[in-house]
PDB file of C-alpha atoms in Angstrom:
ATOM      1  CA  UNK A  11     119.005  74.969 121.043  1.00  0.00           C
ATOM      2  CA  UNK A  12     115.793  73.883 119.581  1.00  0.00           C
ATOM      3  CA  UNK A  13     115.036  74.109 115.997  1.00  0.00           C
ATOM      4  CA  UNK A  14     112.650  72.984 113.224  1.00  0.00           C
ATOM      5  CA  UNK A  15     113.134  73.133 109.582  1.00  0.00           C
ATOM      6  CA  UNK A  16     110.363  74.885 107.569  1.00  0.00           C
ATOM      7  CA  UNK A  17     110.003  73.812 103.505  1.00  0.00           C
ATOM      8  CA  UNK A  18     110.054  77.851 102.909  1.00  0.00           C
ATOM      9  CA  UNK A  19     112.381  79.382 105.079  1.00  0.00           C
ATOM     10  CA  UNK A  20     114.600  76.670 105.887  1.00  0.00           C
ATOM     11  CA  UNK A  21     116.195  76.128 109.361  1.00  0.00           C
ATOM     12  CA  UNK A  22     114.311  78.025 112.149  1.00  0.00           C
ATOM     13  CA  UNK A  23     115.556  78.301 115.695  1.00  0.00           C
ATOM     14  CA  UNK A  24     112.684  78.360 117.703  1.00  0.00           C
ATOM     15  CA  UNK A  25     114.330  79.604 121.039  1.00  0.00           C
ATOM     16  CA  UNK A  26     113.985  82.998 119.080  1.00  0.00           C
ATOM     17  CA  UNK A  27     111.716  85.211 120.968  1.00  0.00           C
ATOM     18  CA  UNK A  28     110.902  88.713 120.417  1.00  0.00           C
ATOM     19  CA  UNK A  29     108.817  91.466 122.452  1.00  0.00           C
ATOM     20  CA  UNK A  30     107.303  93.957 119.896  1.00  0.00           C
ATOM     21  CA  UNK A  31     105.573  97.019 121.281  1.00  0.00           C
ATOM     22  CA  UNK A  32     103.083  99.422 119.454  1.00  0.00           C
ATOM     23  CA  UNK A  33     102.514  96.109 118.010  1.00  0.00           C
ATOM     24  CA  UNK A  34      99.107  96.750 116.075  1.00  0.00           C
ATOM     25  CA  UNK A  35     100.401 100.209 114.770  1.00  0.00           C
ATOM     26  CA  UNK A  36     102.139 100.731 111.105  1.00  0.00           C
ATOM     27  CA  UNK A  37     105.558  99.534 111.458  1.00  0.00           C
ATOM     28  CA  UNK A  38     104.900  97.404 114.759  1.00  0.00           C
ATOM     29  CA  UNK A  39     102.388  95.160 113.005  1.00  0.00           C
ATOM     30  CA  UNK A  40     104.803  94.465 110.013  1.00  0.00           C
ATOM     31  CA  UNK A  41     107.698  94.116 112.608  1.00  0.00           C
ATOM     32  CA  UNK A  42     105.732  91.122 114.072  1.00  0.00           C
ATOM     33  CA  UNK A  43     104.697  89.743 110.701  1.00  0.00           C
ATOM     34  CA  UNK A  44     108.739  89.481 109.759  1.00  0.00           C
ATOM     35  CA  UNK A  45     110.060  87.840 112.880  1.00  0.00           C
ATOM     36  CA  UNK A  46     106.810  85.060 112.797  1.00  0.00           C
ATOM     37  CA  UNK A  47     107.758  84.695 108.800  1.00  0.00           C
ATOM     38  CA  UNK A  48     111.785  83.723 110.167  1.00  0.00           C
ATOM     39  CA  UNK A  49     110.832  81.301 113.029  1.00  0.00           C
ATOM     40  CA  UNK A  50     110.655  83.303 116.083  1.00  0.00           C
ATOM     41  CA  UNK A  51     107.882  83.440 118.627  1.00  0.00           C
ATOM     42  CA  UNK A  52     106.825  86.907 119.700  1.00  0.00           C
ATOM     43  CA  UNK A  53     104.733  88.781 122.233  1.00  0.00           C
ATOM     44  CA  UNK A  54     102.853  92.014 120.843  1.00  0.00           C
ATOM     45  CA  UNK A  55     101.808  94.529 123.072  1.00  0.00           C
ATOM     46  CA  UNK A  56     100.105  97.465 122.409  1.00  0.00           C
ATOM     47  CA  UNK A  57      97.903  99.754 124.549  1.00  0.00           C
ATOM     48  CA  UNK A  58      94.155  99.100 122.650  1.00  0.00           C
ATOM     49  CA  UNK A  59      92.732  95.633 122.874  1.00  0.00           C
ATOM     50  CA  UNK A  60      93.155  93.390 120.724  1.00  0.00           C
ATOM     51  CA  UNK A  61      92.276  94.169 116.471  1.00  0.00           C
ATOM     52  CA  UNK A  62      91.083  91.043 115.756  1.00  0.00           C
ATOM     53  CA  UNK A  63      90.411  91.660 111.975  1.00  0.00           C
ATOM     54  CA  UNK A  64      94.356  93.107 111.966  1.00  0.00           C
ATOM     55  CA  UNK A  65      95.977  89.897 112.949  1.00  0.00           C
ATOM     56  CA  UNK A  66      94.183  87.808 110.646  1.00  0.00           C
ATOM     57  CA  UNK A  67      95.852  88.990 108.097  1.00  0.00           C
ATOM     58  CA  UNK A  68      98.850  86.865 109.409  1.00  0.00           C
ATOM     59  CA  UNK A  69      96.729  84.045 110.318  1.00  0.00           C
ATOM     60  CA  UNK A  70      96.336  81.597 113.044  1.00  0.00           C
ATOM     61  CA  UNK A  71     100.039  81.306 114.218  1.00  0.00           C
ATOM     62  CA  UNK A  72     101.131  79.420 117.571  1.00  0.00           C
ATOM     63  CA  UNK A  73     104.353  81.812 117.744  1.00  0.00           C
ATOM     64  CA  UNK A  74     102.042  84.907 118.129  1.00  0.00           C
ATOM     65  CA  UNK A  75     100.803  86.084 121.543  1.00  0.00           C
ATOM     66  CA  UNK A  76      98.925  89.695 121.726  1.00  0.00           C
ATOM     67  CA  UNK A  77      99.181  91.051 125.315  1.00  0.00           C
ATOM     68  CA  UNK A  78      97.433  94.573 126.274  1.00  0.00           C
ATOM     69  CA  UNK A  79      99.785  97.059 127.738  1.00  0.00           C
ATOM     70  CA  UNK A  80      98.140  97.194 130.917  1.00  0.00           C
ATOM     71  CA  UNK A  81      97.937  93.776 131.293  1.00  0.00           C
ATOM     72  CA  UNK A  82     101.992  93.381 130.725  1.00  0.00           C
ATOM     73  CA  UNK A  83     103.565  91.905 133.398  1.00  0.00           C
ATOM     74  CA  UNK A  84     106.746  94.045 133.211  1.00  0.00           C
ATOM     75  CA  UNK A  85     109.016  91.130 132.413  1.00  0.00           C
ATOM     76  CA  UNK A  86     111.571  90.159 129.685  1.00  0.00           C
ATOM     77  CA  UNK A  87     112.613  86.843 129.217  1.00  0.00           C
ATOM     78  CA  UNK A  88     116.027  86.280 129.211  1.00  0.00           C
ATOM     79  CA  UNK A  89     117.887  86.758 125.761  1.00  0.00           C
ATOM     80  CA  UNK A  90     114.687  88.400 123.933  1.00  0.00           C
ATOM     81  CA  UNK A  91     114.818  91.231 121.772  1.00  0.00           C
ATOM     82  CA  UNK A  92     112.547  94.171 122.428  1.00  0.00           C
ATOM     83  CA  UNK A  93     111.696  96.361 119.509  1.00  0.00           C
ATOM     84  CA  UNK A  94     110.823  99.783 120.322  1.00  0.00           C
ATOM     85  CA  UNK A  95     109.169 101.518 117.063  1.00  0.00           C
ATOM     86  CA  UNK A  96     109.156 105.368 117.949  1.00  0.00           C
ATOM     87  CA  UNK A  97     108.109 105.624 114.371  1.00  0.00           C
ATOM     88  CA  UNK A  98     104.741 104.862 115.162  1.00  0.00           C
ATOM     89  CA  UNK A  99     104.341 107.953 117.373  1.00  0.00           C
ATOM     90  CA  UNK A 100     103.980 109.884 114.365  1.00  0.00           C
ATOM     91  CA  UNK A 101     102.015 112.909 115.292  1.00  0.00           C
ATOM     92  CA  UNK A 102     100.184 113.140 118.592  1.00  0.00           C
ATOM     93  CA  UNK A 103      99.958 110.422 121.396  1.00  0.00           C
ATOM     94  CA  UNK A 104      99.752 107.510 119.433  1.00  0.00           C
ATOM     95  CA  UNK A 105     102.007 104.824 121.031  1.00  0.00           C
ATOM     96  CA  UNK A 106     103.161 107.468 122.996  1.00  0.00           C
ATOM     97  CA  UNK A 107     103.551 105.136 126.269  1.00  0.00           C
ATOM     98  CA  UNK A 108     106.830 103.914 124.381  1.00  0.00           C
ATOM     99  CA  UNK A 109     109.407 106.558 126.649  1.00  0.00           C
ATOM    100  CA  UNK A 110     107.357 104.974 129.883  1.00  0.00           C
ATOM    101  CA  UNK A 111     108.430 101.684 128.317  1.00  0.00           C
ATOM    102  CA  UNK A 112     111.903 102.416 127.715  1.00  0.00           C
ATOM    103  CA  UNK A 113     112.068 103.805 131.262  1.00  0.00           C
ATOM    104  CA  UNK A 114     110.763 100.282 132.673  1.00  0.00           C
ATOM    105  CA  UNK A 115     112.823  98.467 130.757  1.00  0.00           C
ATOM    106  CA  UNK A 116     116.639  99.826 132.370  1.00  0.00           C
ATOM    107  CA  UNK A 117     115.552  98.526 135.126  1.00  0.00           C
ATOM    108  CA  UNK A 118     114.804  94.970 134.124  1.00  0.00           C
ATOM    109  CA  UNK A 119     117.285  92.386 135.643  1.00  0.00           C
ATOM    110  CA  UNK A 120     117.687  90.209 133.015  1.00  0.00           C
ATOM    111  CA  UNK A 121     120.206  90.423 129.532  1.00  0.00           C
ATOM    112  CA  UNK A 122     117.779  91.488 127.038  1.00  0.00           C
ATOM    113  CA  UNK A 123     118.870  92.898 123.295  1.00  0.00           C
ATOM    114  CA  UNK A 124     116.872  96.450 122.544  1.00  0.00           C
ATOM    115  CA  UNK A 125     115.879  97.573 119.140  1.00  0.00           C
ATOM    116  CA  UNK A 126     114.983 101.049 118.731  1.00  0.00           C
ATOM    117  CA  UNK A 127     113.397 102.682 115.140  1.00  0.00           C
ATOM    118  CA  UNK A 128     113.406 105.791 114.546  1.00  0.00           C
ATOM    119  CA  UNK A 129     112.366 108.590 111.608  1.00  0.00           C
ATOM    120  CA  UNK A 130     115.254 110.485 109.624  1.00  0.00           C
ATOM    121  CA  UNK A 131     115.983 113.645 112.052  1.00  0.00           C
ATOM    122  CA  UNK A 132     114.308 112.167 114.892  1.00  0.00           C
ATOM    123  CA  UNK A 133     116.028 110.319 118.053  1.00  0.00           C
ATOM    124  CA  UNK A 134     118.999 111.282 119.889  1.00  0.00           C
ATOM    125  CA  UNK A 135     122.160 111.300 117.901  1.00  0.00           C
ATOM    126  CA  UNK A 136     124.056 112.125 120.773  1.00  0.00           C
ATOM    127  CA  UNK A 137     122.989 109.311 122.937  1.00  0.00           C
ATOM    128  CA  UNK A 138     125.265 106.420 122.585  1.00  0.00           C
ATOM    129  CA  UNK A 139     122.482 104.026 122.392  1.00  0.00           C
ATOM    130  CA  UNK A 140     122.644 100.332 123.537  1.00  0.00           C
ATOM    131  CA  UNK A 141     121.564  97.187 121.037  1.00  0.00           C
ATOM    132  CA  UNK A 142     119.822  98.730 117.698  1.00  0.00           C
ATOM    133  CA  UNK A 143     118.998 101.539 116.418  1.00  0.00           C
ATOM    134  CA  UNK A 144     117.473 102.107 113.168  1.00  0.00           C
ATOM    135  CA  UNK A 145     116.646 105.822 111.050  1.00  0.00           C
ATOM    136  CA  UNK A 146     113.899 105.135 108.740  1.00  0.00           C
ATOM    137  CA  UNK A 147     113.299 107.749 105.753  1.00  0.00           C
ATOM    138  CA  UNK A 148     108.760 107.516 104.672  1.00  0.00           C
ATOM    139  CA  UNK A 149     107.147 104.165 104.439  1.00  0.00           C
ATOM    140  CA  UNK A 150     104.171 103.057 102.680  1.00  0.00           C
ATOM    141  CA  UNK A 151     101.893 100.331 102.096  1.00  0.00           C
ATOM    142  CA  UNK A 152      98.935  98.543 103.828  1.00  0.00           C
ATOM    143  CA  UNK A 153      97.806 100.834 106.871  1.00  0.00           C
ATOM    144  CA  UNK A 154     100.095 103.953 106.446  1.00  0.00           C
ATOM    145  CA  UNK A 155      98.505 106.312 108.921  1.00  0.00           C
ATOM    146  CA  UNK A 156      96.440 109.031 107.873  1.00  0.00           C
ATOM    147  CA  UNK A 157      98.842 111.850 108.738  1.00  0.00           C
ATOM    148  CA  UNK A 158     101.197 110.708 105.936  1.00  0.00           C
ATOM    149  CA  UNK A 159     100.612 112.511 102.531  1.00  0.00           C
ATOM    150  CA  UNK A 160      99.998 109.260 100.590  1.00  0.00           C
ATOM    151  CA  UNK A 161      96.961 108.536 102.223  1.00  0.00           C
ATOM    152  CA  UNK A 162      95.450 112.014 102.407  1.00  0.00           C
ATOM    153  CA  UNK A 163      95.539 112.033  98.787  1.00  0.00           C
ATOM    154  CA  UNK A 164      94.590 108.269  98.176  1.00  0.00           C
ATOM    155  CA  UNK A 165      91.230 108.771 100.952  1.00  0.00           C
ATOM    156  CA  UNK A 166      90.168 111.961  99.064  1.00  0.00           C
ATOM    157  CA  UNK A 167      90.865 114.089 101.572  1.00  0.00           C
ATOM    158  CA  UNK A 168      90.809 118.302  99.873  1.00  0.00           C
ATOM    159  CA  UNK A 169      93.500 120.207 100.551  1.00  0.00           C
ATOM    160  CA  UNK A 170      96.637 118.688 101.594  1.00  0.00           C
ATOM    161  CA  UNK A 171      99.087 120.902 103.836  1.00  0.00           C
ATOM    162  CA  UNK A 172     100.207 119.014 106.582  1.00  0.00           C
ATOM    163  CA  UNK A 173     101.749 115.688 106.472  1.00  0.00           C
ATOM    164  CA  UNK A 174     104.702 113.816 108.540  1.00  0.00           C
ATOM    165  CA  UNK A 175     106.412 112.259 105.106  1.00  0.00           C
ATOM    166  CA  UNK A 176     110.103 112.304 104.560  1.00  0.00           C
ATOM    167  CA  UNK A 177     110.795 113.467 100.729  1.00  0.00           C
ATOM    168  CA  UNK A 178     114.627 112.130 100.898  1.00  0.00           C
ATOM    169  CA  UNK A 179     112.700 108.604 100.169  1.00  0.00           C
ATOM    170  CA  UNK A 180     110.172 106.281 100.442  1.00  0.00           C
ATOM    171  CA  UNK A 181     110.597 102.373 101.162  1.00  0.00           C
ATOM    172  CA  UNK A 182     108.161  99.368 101.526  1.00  0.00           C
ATOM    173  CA  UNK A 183     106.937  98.893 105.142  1.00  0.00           C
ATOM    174  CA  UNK A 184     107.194  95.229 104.551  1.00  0.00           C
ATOM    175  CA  UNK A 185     110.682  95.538 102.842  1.00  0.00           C
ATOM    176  CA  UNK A 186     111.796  98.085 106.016  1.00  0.00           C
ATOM    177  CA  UNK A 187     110.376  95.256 108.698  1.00  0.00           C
ATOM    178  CA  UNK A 188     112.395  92.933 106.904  1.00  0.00           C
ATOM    179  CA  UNK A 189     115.484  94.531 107.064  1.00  0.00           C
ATOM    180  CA  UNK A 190     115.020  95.657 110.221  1.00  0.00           C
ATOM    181  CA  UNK A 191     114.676  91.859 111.565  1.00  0.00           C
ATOM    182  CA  UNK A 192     117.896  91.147 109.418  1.00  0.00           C
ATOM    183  CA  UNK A 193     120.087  93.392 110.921  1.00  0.00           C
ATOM    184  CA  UNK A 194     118.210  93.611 114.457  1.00  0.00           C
ATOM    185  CA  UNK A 195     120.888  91.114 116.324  1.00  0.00           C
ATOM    186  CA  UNK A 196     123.868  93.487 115.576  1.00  0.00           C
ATOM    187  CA  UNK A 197     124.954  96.590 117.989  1.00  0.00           C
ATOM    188  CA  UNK A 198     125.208  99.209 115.762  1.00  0.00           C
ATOM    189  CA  UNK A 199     123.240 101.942 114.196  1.00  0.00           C
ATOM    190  CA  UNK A 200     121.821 101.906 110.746  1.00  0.00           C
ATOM    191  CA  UNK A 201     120.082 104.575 108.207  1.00  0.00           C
ATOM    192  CA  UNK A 202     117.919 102.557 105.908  1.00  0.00           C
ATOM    193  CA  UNK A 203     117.374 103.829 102.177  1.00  0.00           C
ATOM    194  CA  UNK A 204     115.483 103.147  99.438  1.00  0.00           C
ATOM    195  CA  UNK A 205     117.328 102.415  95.907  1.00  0.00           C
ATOM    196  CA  UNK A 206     116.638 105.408  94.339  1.00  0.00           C
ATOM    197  CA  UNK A 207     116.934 108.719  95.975  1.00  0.00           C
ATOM    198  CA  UNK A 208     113.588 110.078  93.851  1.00  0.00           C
ATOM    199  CA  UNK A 209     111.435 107.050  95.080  1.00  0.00           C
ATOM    200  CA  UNK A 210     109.236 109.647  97.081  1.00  0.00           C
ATOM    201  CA  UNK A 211     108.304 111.126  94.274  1.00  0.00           C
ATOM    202  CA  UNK A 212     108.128 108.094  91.974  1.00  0.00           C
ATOM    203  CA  UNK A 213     105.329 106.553  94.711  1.00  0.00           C
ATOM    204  CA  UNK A 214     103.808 110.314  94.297  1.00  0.00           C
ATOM    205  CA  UNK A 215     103.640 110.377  90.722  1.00  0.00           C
ATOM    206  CA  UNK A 216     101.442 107.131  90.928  1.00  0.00           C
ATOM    207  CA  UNK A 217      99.083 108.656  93.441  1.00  0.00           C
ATOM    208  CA  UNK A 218      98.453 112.159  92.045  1.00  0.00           C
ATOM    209  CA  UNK A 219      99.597 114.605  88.924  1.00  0.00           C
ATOM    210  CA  UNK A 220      99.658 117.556  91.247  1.00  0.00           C
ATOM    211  CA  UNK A 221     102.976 118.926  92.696  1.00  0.00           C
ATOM    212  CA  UNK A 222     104.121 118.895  96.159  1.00  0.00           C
ATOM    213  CA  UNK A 223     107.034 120.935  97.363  1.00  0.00           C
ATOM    214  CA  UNK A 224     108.078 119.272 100.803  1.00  0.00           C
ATOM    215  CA  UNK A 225     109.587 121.495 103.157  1.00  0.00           C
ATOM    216  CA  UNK A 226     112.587 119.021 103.220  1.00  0.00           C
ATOM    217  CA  UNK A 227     116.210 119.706 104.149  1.00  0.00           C
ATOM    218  CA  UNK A 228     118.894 117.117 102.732  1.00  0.00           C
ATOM    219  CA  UNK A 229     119.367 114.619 106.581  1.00  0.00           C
ATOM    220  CA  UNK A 230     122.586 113.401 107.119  1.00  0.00           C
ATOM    221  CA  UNK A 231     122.599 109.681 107.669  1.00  0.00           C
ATOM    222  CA  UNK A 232     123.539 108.393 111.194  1.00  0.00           C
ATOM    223  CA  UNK A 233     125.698 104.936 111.200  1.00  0.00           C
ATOM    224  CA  UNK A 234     125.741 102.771 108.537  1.00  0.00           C
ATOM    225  CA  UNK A 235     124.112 103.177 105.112  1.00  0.00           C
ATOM    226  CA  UNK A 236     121.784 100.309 104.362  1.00  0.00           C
ATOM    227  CA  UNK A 237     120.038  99.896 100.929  1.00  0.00           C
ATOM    228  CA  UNK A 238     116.808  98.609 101.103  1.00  0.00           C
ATOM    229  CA  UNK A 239     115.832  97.078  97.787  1.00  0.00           C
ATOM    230  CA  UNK A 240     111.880  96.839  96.791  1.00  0.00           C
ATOM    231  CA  UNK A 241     110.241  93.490  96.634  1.00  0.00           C
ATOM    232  CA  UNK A 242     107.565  95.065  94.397  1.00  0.00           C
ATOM    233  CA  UNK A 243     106.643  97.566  92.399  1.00  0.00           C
ATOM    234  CA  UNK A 244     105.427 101.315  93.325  1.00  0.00           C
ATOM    235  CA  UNK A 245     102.261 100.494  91.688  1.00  0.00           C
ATOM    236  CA  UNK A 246     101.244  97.306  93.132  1.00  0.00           C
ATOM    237  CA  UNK A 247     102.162  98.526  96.647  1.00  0.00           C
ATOM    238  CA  UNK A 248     100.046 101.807  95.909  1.00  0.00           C
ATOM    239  CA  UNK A 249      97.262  99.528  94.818  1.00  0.00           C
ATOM    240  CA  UNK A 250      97.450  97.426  97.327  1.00  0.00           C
ATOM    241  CA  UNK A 251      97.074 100.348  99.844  1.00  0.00           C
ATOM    242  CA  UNK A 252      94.300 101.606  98.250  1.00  0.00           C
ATOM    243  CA  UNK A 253      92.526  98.724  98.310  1.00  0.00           C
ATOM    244  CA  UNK A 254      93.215  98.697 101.746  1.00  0.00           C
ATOM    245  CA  UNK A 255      91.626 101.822 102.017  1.00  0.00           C
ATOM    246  CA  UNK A 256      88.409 101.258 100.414  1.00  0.00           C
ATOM    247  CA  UNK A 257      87.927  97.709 102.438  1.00  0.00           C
ATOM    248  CA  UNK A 258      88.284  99.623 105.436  1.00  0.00           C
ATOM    249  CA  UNK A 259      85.560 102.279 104.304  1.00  0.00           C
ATOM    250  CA  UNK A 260      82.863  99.715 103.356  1.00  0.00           C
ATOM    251  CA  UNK A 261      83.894  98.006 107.143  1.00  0.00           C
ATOM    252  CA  UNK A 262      82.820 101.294 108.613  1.00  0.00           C
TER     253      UNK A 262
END
């Protein structure tokens, strides 16, 4: 087994490989920045070319290869794991070519180990799923997609009455991805939540004074509670995605 040591993370094994797909989406992107932080070498794939400006936020890194989904060759090394973030589908057909992937994929030959991510209430709790699965309340930060009600309020937008958010919390994408990597070599199922049960509204409450009701009913959690504590603060994460934001505006 081949490894390397690394002065901030300590022992890495570098036979560690990952597939990530919807790879320059929300969660996807962060997925791939956590498993290149802990050593392993991944393939992204998405269906858009390349987003050069994206990646460079994780600089040049010899463990990083971006493929195009067209351009995939339809094979899985042996022993990877292949991370399957339906939360990116969000609304509409956004990394929608995920099912066709999942599809492809039970008919691959070789042992592979399959992450799947999901949003509270979405999935199928009565599938007995193989490898990971993972329920993921709202996340924020860097990038959140415009259908989420943080960033319709933070971009301006007028009157807000439509958005995907989850009320029953609200974690760090970064802090999710994290976890997520942690836990992603275990069979089992996992609900991930954030350390308060009113983050949601904390995060609001630095965004905007007015008063959403969220047409939210209490979720049960599926498989194992997992507290997801936050690396930083509400506010610096809120600034941080706002200054996000406004970068991306003066790009345009």
């Amino acid at each position: 087994m081949r490894k390397s040591y690394n002065k901030k993370i300590g022992v890495i094994d570098l036979n560690h490989h990952a597939i990530v797909f919807a790879a320059q989406q929300f969660l996807g992107f962060e997925l791939c920045n956590a498993l290149l932080e802990k050593g392993w070498t991944v393939t992204a794939i998405d269906e858009d070319k390349e987003t050069v400006d994206k990646w460079m936020e994780i600089g040049r890194n010899a463990n990083l290869e971006y493929v195009p989904y067209g351009e995939w060759d339809k094979n899985v090394r042996e022993g990877s794991s292949v991370f399957l973030p339906y939360y990116d589908q969000g609304r509409g057909d956004r990394a929608g070519f995920l099912t066709e992937v999942d599809k492809l994929l039970s008919k691959v030959d070789q042992p592979f180990h399959k992450i799947r991510i999901y949003s509270i209430g979405k999935g199928n709790r009565n599938l007995e799923e193989e490898g990971a699965v993972f329920y993921l309340p709202t996340l924020y930060g860097i990038h959140q997609p415009e259908e989420f009600l943080f960033t319709q309020i933070l971009t301006g937008r007028g009157e807000v009455t439509d958005y995907v958010d989850d009320p029953s919390g609200a974690i760090y994408v970064k802090d999710a991805a994290g976890m997520i990597v942690k836990l992603s070599s275990k069979k089992d199922t996992y609900t991930l939540k954030p350390l308060s049960n009113r983050s949601w509204n904390e995060v609001l409450s630095y965004i905007t004074d007015e008063i959403f009701s969220a047409d939210h009913r209490e979720i049960e959690s599926v498989g194992k509670e997992v507290i997801v504590r936050p690396s930083k603060s509400h506010r610096s994460i809120i600034d941080q995605q706002e200054k996000g934001i406004r970068l991306h505006e003066i790009e345009e």
